[in-house]
PDB file of C-alpha atoms and ligand atoms in Angstrom:
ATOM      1  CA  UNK A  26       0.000   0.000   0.000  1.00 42.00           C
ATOM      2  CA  UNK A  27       2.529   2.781   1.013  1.00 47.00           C
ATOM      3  CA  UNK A  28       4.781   1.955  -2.238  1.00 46.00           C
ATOM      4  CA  UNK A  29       1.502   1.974  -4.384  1.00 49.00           C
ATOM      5  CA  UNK A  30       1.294   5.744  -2.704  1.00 51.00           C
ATOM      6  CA  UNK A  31       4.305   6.788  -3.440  1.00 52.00           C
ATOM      7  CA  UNK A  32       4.224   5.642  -7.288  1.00 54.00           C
ATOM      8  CA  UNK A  33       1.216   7.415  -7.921  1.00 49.00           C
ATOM      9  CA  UNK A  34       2.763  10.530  -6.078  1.00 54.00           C
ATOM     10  CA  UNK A  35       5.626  10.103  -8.899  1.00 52.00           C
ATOM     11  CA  UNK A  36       3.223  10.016 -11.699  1.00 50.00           C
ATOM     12  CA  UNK A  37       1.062  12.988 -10.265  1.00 50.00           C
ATOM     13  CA  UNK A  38       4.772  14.851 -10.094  1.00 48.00           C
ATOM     14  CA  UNK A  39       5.947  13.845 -13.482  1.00 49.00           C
ATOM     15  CA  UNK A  40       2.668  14.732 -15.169  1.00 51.00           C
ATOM     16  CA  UNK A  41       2.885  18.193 -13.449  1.00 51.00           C
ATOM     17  CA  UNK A  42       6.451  18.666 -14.658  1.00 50.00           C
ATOM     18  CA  UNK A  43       5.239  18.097 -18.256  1.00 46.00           C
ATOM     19  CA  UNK A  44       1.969  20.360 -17.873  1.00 44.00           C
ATOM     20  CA  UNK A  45       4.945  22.885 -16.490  1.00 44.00           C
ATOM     21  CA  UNK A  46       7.380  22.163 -19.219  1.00 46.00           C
ATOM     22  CA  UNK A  47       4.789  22.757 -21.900  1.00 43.00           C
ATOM     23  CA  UNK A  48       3.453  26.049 -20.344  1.00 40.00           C
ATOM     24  CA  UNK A  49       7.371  27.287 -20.294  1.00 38.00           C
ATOM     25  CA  UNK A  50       7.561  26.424 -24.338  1.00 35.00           C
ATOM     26  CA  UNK A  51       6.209  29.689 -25.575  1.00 34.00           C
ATOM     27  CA  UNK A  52      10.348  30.963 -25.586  1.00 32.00           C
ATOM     28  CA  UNK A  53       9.734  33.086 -22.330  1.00 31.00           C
ATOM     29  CA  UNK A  54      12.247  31.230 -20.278  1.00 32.00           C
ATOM     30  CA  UNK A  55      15.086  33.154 -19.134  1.00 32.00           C
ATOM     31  CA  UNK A  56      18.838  31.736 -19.326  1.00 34.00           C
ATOM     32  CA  UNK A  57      21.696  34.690 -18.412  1.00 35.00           C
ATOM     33  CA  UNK A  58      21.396  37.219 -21.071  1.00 35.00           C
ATOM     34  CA  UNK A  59      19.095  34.589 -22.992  1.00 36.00           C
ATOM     35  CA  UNK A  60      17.313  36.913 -25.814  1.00 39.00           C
ATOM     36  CA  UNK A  61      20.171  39.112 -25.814  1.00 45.00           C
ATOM     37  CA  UNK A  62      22.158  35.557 -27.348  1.00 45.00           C
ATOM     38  CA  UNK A  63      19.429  34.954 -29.028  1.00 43.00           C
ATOM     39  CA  UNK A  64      19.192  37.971 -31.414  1.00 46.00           C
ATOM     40  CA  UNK A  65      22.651  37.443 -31.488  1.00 46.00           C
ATOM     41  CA  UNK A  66      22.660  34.532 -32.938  1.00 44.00           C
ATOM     42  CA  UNK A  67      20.033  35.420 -35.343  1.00 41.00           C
ATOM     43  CA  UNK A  68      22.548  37.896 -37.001  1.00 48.00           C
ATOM     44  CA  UNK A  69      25.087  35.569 -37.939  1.00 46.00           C
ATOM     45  CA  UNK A  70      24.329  34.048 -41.439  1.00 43.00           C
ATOM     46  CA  UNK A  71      24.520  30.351 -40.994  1.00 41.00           C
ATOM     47  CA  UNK A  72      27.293  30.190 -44.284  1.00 44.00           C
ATOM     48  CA  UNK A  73      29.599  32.466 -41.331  1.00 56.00           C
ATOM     49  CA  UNK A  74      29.663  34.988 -43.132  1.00 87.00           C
ATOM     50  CA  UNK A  75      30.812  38.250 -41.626  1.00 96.00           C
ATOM     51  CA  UNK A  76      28.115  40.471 -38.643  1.00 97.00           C
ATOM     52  CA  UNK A  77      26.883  43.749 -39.555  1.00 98.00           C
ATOM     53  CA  UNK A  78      28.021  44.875 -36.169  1.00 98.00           C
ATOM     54  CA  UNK A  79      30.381  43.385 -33.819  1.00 98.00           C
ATOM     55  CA  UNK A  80      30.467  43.632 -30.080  1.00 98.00           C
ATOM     56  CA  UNK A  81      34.156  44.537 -28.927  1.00 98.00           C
ATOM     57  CA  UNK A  82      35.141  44.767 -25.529  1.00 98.00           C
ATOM     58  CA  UNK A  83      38.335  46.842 -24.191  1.00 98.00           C
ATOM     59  CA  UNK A  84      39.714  47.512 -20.820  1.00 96.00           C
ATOM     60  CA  UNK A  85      38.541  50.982 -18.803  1.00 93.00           C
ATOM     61  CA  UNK A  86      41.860  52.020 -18.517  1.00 93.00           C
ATOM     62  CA  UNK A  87      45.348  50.712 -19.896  1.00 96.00           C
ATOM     63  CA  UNK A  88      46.725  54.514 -21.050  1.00 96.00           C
ATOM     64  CA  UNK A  89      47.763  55.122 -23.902  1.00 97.00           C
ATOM     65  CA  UNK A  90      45.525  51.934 -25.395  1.00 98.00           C
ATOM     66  CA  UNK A  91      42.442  52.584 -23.906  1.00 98.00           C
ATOM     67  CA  UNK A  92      41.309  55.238 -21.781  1.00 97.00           C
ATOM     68  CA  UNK A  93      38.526  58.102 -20.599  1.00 96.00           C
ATOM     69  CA  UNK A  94      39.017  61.325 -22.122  1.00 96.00           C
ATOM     70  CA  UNK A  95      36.157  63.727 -21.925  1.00 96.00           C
ATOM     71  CA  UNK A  96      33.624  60.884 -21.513  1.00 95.00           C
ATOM     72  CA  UNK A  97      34.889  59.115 -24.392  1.00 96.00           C
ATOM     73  CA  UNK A  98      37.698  55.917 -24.967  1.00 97.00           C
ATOM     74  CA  UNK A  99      39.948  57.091 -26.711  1.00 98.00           C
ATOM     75  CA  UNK A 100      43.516  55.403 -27.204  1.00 98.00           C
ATOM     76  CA  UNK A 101      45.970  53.661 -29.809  1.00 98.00           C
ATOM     77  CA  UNK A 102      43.391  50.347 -29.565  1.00 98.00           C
ATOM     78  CA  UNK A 103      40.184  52.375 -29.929  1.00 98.00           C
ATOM     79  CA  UNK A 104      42.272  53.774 -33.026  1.00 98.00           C
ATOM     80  CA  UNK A 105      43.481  50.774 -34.473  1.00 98.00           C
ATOM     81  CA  UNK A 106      40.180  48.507 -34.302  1.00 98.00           C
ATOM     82  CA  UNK A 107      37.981  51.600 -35.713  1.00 98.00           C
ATOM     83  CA  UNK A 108      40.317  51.874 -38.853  1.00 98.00           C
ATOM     84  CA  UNK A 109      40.248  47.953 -39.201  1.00 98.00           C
ATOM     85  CA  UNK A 110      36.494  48.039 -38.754  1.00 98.00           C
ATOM     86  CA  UNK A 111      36.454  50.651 -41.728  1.00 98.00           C
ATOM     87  CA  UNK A 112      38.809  48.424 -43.780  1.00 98.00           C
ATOM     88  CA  UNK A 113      36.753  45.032 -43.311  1.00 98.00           C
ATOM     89  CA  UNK A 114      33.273  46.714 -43.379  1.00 97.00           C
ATOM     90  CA  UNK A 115      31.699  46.340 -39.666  1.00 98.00           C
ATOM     91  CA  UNK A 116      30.473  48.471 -37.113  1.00 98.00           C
ATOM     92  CA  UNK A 117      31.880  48.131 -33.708  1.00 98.00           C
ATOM     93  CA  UNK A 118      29.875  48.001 -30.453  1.00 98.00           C
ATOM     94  CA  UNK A 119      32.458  49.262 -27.732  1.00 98.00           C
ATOM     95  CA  UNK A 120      32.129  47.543 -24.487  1.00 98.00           C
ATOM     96  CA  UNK A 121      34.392  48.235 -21.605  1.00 97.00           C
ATOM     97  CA  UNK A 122      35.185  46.311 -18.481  1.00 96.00           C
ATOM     98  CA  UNK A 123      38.074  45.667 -16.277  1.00 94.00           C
ATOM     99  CA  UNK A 124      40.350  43.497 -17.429  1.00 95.00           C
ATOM    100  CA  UNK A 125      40.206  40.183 -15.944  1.00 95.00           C
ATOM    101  CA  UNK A 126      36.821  39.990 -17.202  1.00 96.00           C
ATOM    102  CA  UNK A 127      37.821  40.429 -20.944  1.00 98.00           C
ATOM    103  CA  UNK A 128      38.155  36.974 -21.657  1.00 98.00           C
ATOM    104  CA  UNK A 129      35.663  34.892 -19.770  1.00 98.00           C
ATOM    105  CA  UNK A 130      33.469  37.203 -21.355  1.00 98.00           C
ATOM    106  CA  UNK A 131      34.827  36.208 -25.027  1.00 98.00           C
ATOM    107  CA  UNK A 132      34.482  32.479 -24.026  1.00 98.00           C
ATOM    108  CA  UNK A 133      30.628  32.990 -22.861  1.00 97.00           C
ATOM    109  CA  UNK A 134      29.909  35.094 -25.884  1.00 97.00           C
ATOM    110  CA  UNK A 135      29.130  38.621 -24.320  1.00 98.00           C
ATOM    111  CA  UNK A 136      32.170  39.780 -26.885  1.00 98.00           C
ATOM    112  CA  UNK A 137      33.124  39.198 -30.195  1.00 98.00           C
ATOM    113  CA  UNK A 138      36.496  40.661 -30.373  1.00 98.00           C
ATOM    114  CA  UNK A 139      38.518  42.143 -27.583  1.00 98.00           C
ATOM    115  CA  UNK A 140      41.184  44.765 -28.049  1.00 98.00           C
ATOM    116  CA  UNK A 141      43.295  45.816 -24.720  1.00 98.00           C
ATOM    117  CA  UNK A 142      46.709  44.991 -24.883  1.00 98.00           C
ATOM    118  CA  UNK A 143      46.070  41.438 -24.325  1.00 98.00           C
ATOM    119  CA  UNK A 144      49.319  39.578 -24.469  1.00 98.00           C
ATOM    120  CA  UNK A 145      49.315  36.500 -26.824  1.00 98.00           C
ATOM    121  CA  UNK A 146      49.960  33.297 -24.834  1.00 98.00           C
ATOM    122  CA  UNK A 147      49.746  29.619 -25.353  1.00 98.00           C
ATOM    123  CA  UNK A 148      47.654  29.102 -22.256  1.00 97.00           C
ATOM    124  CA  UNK A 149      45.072  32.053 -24.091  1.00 98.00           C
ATOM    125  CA  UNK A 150      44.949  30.286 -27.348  1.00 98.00           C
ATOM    126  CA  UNK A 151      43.073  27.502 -25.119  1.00 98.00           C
ATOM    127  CA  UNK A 152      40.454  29.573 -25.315  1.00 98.00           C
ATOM    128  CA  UNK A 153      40.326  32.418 -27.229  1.00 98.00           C
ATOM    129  CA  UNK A 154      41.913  32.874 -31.121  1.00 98.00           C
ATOM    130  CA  UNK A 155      44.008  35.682 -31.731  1.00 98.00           C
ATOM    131  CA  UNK A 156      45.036  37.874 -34.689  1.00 98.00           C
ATOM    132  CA  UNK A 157      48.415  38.767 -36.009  1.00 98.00           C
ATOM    133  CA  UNK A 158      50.969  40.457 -33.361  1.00 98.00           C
ATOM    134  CA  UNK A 159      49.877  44.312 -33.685  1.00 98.00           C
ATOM    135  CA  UNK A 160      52.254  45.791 -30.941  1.00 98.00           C
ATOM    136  CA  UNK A 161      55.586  44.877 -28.893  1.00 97.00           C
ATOM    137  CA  UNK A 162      55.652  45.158 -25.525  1.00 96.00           C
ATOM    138  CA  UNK A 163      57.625  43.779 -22.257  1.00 96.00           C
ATOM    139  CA  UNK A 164      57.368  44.065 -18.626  1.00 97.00           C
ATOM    140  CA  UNK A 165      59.214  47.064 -16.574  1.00 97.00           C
ATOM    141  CA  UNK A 166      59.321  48.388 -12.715  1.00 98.00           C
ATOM    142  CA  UNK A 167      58.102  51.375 -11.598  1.00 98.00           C
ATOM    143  CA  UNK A 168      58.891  52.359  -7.853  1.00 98.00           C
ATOM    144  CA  UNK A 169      58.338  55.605  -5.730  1.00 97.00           C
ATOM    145  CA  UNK A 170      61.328  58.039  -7.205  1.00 97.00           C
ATOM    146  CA  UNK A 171      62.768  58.204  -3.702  1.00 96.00           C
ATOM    147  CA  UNK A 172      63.156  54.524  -3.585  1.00 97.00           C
ATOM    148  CA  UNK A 173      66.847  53.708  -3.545  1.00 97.00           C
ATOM    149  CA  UNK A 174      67.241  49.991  -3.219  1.00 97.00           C
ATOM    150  CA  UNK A 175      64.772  48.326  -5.897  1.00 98.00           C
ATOM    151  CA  UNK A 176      66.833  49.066  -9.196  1.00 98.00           C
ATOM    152  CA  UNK A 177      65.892  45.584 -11.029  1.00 97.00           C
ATOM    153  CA  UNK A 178      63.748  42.463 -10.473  1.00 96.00           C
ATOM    154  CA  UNK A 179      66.412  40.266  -8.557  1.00 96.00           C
ATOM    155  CA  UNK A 180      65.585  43.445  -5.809  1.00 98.00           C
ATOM    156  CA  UNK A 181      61.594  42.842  -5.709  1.00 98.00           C
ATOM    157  CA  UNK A 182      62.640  39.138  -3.347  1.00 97.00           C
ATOM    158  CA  UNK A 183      60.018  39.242  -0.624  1.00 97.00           C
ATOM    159  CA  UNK A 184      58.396  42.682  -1.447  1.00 98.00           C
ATOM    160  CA  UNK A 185      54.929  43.786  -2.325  1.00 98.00           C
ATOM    161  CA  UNK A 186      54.523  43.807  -6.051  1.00 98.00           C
ATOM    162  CA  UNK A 187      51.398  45.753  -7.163  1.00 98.00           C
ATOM    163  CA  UNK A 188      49.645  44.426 -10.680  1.00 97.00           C
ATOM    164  CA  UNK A 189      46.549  43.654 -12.493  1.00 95.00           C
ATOM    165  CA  UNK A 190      43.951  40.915 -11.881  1.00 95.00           C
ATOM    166  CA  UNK A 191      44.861  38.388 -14.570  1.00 94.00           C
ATOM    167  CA  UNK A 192      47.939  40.089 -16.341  1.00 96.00           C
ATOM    168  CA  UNK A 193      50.609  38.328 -17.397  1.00 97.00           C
ATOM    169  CA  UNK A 194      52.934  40.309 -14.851  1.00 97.00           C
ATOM    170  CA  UNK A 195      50.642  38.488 -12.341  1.00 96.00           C
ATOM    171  CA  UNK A 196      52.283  35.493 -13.344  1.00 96.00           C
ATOM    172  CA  UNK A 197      55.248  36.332 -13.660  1.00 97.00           C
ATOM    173  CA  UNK A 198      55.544  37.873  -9.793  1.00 97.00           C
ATOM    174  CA  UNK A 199      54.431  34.564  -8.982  1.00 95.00           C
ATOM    175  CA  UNK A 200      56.513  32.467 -11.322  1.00 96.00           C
ATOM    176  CA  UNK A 201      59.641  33.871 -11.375  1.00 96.00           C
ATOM    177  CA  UNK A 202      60.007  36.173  -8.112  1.00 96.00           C
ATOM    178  CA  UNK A 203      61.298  34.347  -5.029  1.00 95.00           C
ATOM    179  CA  UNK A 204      58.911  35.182  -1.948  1.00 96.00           C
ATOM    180  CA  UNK A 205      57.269  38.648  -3.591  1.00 97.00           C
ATOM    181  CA  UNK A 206      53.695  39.068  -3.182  1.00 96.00           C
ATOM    182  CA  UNK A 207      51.921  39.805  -5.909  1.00 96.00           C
ATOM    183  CA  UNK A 208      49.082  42.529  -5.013  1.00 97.00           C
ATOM    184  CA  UNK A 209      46.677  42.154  -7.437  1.00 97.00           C
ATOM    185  CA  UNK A 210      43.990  44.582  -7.945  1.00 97.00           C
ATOM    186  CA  UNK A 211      41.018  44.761 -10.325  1.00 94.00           C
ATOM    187  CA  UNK A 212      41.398  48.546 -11.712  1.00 91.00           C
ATOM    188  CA  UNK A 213      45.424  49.744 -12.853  1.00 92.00           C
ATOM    189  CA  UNK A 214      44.752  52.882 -11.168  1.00 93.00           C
ATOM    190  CA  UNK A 215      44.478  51.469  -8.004  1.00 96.00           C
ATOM    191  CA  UNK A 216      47.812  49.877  -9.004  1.00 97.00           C
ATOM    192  CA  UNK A 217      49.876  52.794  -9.539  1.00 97.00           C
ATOM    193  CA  UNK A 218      48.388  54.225  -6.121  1.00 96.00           C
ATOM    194  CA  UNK A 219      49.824  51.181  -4.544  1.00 97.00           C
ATOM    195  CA  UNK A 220      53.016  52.117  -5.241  1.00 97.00           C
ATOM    196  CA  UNK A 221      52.258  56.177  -4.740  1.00 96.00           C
ATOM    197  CA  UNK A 222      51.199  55.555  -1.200  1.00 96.00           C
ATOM    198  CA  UNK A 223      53.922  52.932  -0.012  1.00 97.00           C
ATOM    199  CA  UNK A 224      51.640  50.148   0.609  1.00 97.00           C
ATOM    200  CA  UNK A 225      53.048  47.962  -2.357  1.00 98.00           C
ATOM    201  CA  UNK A 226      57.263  48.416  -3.103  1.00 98.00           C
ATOM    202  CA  UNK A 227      57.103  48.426  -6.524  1.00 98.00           C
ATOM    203  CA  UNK A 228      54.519  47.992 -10.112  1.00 98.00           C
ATOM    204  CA  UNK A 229      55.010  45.291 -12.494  1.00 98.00           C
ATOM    205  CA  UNK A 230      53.461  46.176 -15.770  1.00 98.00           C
ATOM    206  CA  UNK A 231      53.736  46.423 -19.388  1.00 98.00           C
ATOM    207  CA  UNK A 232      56.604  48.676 -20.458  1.00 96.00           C
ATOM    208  CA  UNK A 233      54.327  51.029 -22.985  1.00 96.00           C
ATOM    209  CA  UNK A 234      51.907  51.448 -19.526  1.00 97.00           C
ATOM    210  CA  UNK A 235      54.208  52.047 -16.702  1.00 97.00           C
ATOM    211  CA  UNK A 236      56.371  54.661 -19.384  1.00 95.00           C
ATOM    212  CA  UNK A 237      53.171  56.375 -20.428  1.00 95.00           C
ATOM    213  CA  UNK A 238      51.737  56.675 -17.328  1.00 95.00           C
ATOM    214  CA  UNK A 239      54.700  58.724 -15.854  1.00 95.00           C
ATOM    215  CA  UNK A 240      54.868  60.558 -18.147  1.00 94.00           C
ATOM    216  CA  UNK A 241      51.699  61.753 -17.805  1.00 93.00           C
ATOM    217  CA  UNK A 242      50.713  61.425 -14.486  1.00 89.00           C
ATOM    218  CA  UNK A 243      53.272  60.285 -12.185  1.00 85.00           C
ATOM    219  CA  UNK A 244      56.536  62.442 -12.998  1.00 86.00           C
ATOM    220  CA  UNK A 245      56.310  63.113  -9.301  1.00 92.00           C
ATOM    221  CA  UNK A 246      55.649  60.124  -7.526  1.00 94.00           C
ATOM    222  CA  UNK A 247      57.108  57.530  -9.477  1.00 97.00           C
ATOM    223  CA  UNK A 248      60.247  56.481 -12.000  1.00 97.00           C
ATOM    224  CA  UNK A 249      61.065  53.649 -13.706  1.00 97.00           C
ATOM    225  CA  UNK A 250      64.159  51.257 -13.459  1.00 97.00           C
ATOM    226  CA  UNK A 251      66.035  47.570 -14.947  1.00 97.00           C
ATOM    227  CA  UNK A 252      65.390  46.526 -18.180  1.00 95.00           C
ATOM    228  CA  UNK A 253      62.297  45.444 -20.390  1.00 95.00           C
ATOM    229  CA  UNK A 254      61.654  41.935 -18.682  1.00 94.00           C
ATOM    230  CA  UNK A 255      59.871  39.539 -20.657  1.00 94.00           C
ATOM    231  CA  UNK A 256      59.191  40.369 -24.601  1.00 95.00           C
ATOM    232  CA  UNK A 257      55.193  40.263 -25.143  1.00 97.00           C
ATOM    233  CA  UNK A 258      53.153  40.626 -28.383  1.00 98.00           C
ATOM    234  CA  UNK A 259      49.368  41.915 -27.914  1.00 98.00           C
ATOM    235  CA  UNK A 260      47.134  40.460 -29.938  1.00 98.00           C
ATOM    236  CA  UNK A 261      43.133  40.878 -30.793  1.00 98.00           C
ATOM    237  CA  UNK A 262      41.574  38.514 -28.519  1.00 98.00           C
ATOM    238  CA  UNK A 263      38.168  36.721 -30.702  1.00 98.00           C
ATOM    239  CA  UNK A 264      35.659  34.125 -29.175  1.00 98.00           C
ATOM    240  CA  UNK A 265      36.495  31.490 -30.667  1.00 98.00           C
ATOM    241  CA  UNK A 266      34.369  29.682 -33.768  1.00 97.00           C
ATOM    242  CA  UNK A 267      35.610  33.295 -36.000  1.00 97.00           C
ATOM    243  CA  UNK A 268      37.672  31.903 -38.492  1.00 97.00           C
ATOM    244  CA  UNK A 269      36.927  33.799 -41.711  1.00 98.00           C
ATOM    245  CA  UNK A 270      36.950  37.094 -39.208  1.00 98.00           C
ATOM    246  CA  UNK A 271      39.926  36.630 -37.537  1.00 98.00           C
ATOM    247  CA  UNK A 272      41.340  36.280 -41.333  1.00 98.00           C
ATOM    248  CA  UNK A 273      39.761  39.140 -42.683  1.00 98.00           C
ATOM    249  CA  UNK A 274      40.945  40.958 -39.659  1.00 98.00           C
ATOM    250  CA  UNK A 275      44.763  40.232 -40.372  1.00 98.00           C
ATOM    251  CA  UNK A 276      44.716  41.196 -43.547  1.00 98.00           C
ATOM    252  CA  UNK A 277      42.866  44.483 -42.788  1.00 98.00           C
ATOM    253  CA  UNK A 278      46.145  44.562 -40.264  1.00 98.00           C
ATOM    254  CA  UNK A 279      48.408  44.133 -43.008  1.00 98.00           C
ATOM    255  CA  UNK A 280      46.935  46.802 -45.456  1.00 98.00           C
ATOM    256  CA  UNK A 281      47.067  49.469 -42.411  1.00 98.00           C
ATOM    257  CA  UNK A 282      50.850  49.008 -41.999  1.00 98.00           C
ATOM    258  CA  UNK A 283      51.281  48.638 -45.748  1.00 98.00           C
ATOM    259  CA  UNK A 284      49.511  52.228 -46.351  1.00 98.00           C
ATOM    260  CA  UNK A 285      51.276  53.368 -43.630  1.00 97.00           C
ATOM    261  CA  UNK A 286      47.900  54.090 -41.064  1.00 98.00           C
ATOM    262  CA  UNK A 287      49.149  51.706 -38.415  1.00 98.00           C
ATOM    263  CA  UNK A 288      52.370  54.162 -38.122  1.00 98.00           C
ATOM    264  CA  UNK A 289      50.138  57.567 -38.520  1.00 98.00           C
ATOM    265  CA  UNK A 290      48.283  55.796 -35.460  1.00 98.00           C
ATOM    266  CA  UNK A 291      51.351  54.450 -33.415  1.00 98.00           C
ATOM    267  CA  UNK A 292      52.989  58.330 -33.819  1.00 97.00           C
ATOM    268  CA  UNK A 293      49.486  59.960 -32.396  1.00 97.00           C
ATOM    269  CA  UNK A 294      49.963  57.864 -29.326  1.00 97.00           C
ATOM    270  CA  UNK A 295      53.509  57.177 -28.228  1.00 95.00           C
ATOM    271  CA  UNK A 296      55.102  60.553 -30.020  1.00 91.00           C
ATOM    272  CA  UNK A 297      57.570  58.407 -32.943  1.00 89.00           C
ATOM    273  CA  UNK A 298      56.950  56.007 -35.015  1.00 88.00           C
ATOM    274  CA  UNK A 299      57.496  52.166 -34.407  1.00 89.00           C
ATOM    275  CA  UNK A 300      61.033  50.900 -35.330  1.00 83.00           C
TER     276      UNK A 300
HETATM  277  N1  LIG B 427      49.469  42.593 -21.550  1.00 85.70           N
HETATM  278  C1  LIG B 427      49.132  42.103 -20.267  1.00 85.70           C
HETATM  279  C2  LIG B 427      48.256  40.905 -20.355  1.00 85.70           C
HETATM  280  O1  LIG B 427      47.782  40.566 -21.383  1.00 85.70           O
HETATM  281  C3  LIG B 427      48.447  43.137 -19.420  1.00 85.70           C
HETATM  282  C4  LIG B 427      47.136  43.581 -19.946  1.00 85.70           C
HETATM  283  C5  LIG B 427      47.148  44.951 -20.377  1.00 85.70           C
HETATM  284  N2  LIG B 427      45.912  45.407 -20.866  1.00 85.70           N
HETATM  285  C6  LIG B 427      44.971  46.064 -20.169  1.00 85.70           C
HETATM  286  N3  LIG B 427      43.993  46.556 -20.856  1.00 85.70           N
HETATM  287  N4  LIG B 427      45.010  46.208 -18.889  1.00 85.70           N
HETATM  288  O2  LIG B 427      48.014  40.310 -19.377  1.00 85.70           O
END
């Protein structure tokens, strides 16, 4: 008797399910983002041909790549993917966020392309595709410009070592640094104020950043010293599946430094043009 119950309490609960199932069919369930994807997906011709528009996501501040100026991004990126939207026919749908979240948001599909001084590694290419190198970069120090003992990595043993959530100088403070902690924070700016305010010793960062960002800003505070540590290429970042856009995409790269727009664009931003 009490299994006989319980069966019929299982049929009772499956039939519900199905009454439930059905009611849910008219397309009104909601996944994360669901008709967002949806229209999305409707857009892309099934032959993969290329998008009318594609959604590209940059960093909120990596100066002089991408950056706020008068409410607007402006930088050598923002630059460089505009003229190589022009020169493969798409419109770009800027989307900024900080940088760690650049690339889970290529592999969930929130972005299409992603331009922000992302450094091409192996352990990337898992999941993302990449274009052609576009720039040359490296890692360099930056310390407060009273600071007499750190003059090269073999001084940042056991110190603080401000970076960036998911940079490649992240890994590199942890790889290759005996005992240095790597403080790791989500915005750069908070970075460089590390450093300003003495509670990290030093910045690891890329070399075009931490020279820029003197420069600019910190001419006071902070000064740079060693060498270029670690040669890195950036590369544009694509979800992955992209094939015939990641090739249209290096070609439109070619034909900018063949008409000579990639240099116009390099001299706007770092002040000579690139050897
Ligand atoms: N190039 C380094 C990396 O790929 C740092 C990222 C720099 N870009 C940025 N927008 N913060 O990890």
């Amino acid at each position: 008797m009490e299994i006989k119950k319980r069966s019929l309490w299982g049929i009772l609960l499956i039939a519900m399910m199905f009454v439930l199932a059905a009611c849910g069919g008219g397309g009104s369930e909601s996944t994360s983002g669901g008709s967002d994807n949806a229209d999305k997906e409707s857009e892309k011709s099934g032959d993969g041909g290329l998008k009318d528009t594609y959604t590209v996501a940059s960093d909120t501040s990596f100066v002089p790549f991408e950056f706020k100026e008068d409410g607007e991004y402006v930088g050598f990126d923002i630059d460089l993917i505009n003229a190589i939207a022009d020169e493969v026919g798409f419109e770009v749908k800027l989307e900024t966020t900080n940088f760690d979240g650049i690339i889970p948001g290529l592999q969930t599909g929130s972005f299409d392309i992603a331009i922000a001084g992302i450094t091409i590694t192996d352990e990337r290419k898992k999941t993302v595709d990449f274009s052609d190198p576009y720039y040359d970069a490296g890692l360099r120090i930056g310390v407060a410009v009273d600071n007499k003992d750190i003059n090269g990595i073999e001084d940042l043993k056991e110190k603080t070592v401000a970076t960036r959530l998911g940079s490649t100088s992240a890994d590199y403070i942890k790889k290759n640094i005996e005992g240095a902690k790597a403080s790791q924070f989500e915005q750069l700016d908070q970075a460089y104020l590390a450093v300003e305010n003495g509670s990290a010793d030093a910045i690891l960062y890329d070399s075009p950043n931490v020279a820029y960002y003197i420069r600019t800003k910190g001419e006071d505070s902070l000064k740079m010293v060693g060498d270029l540590y670690q040669a890195e290429q950036y590369g544009i970042a694509f979800a992955k599946g992209q094939d015939e856009l990641v090739s249209k995409v290096n070609e439109a790269l070619a034909s900018l430094k063949e008409s000579g727009k990639y240099d116009e664009i390099y001299e706007k931003w770092f002040g000579e043009k690139p050897e």
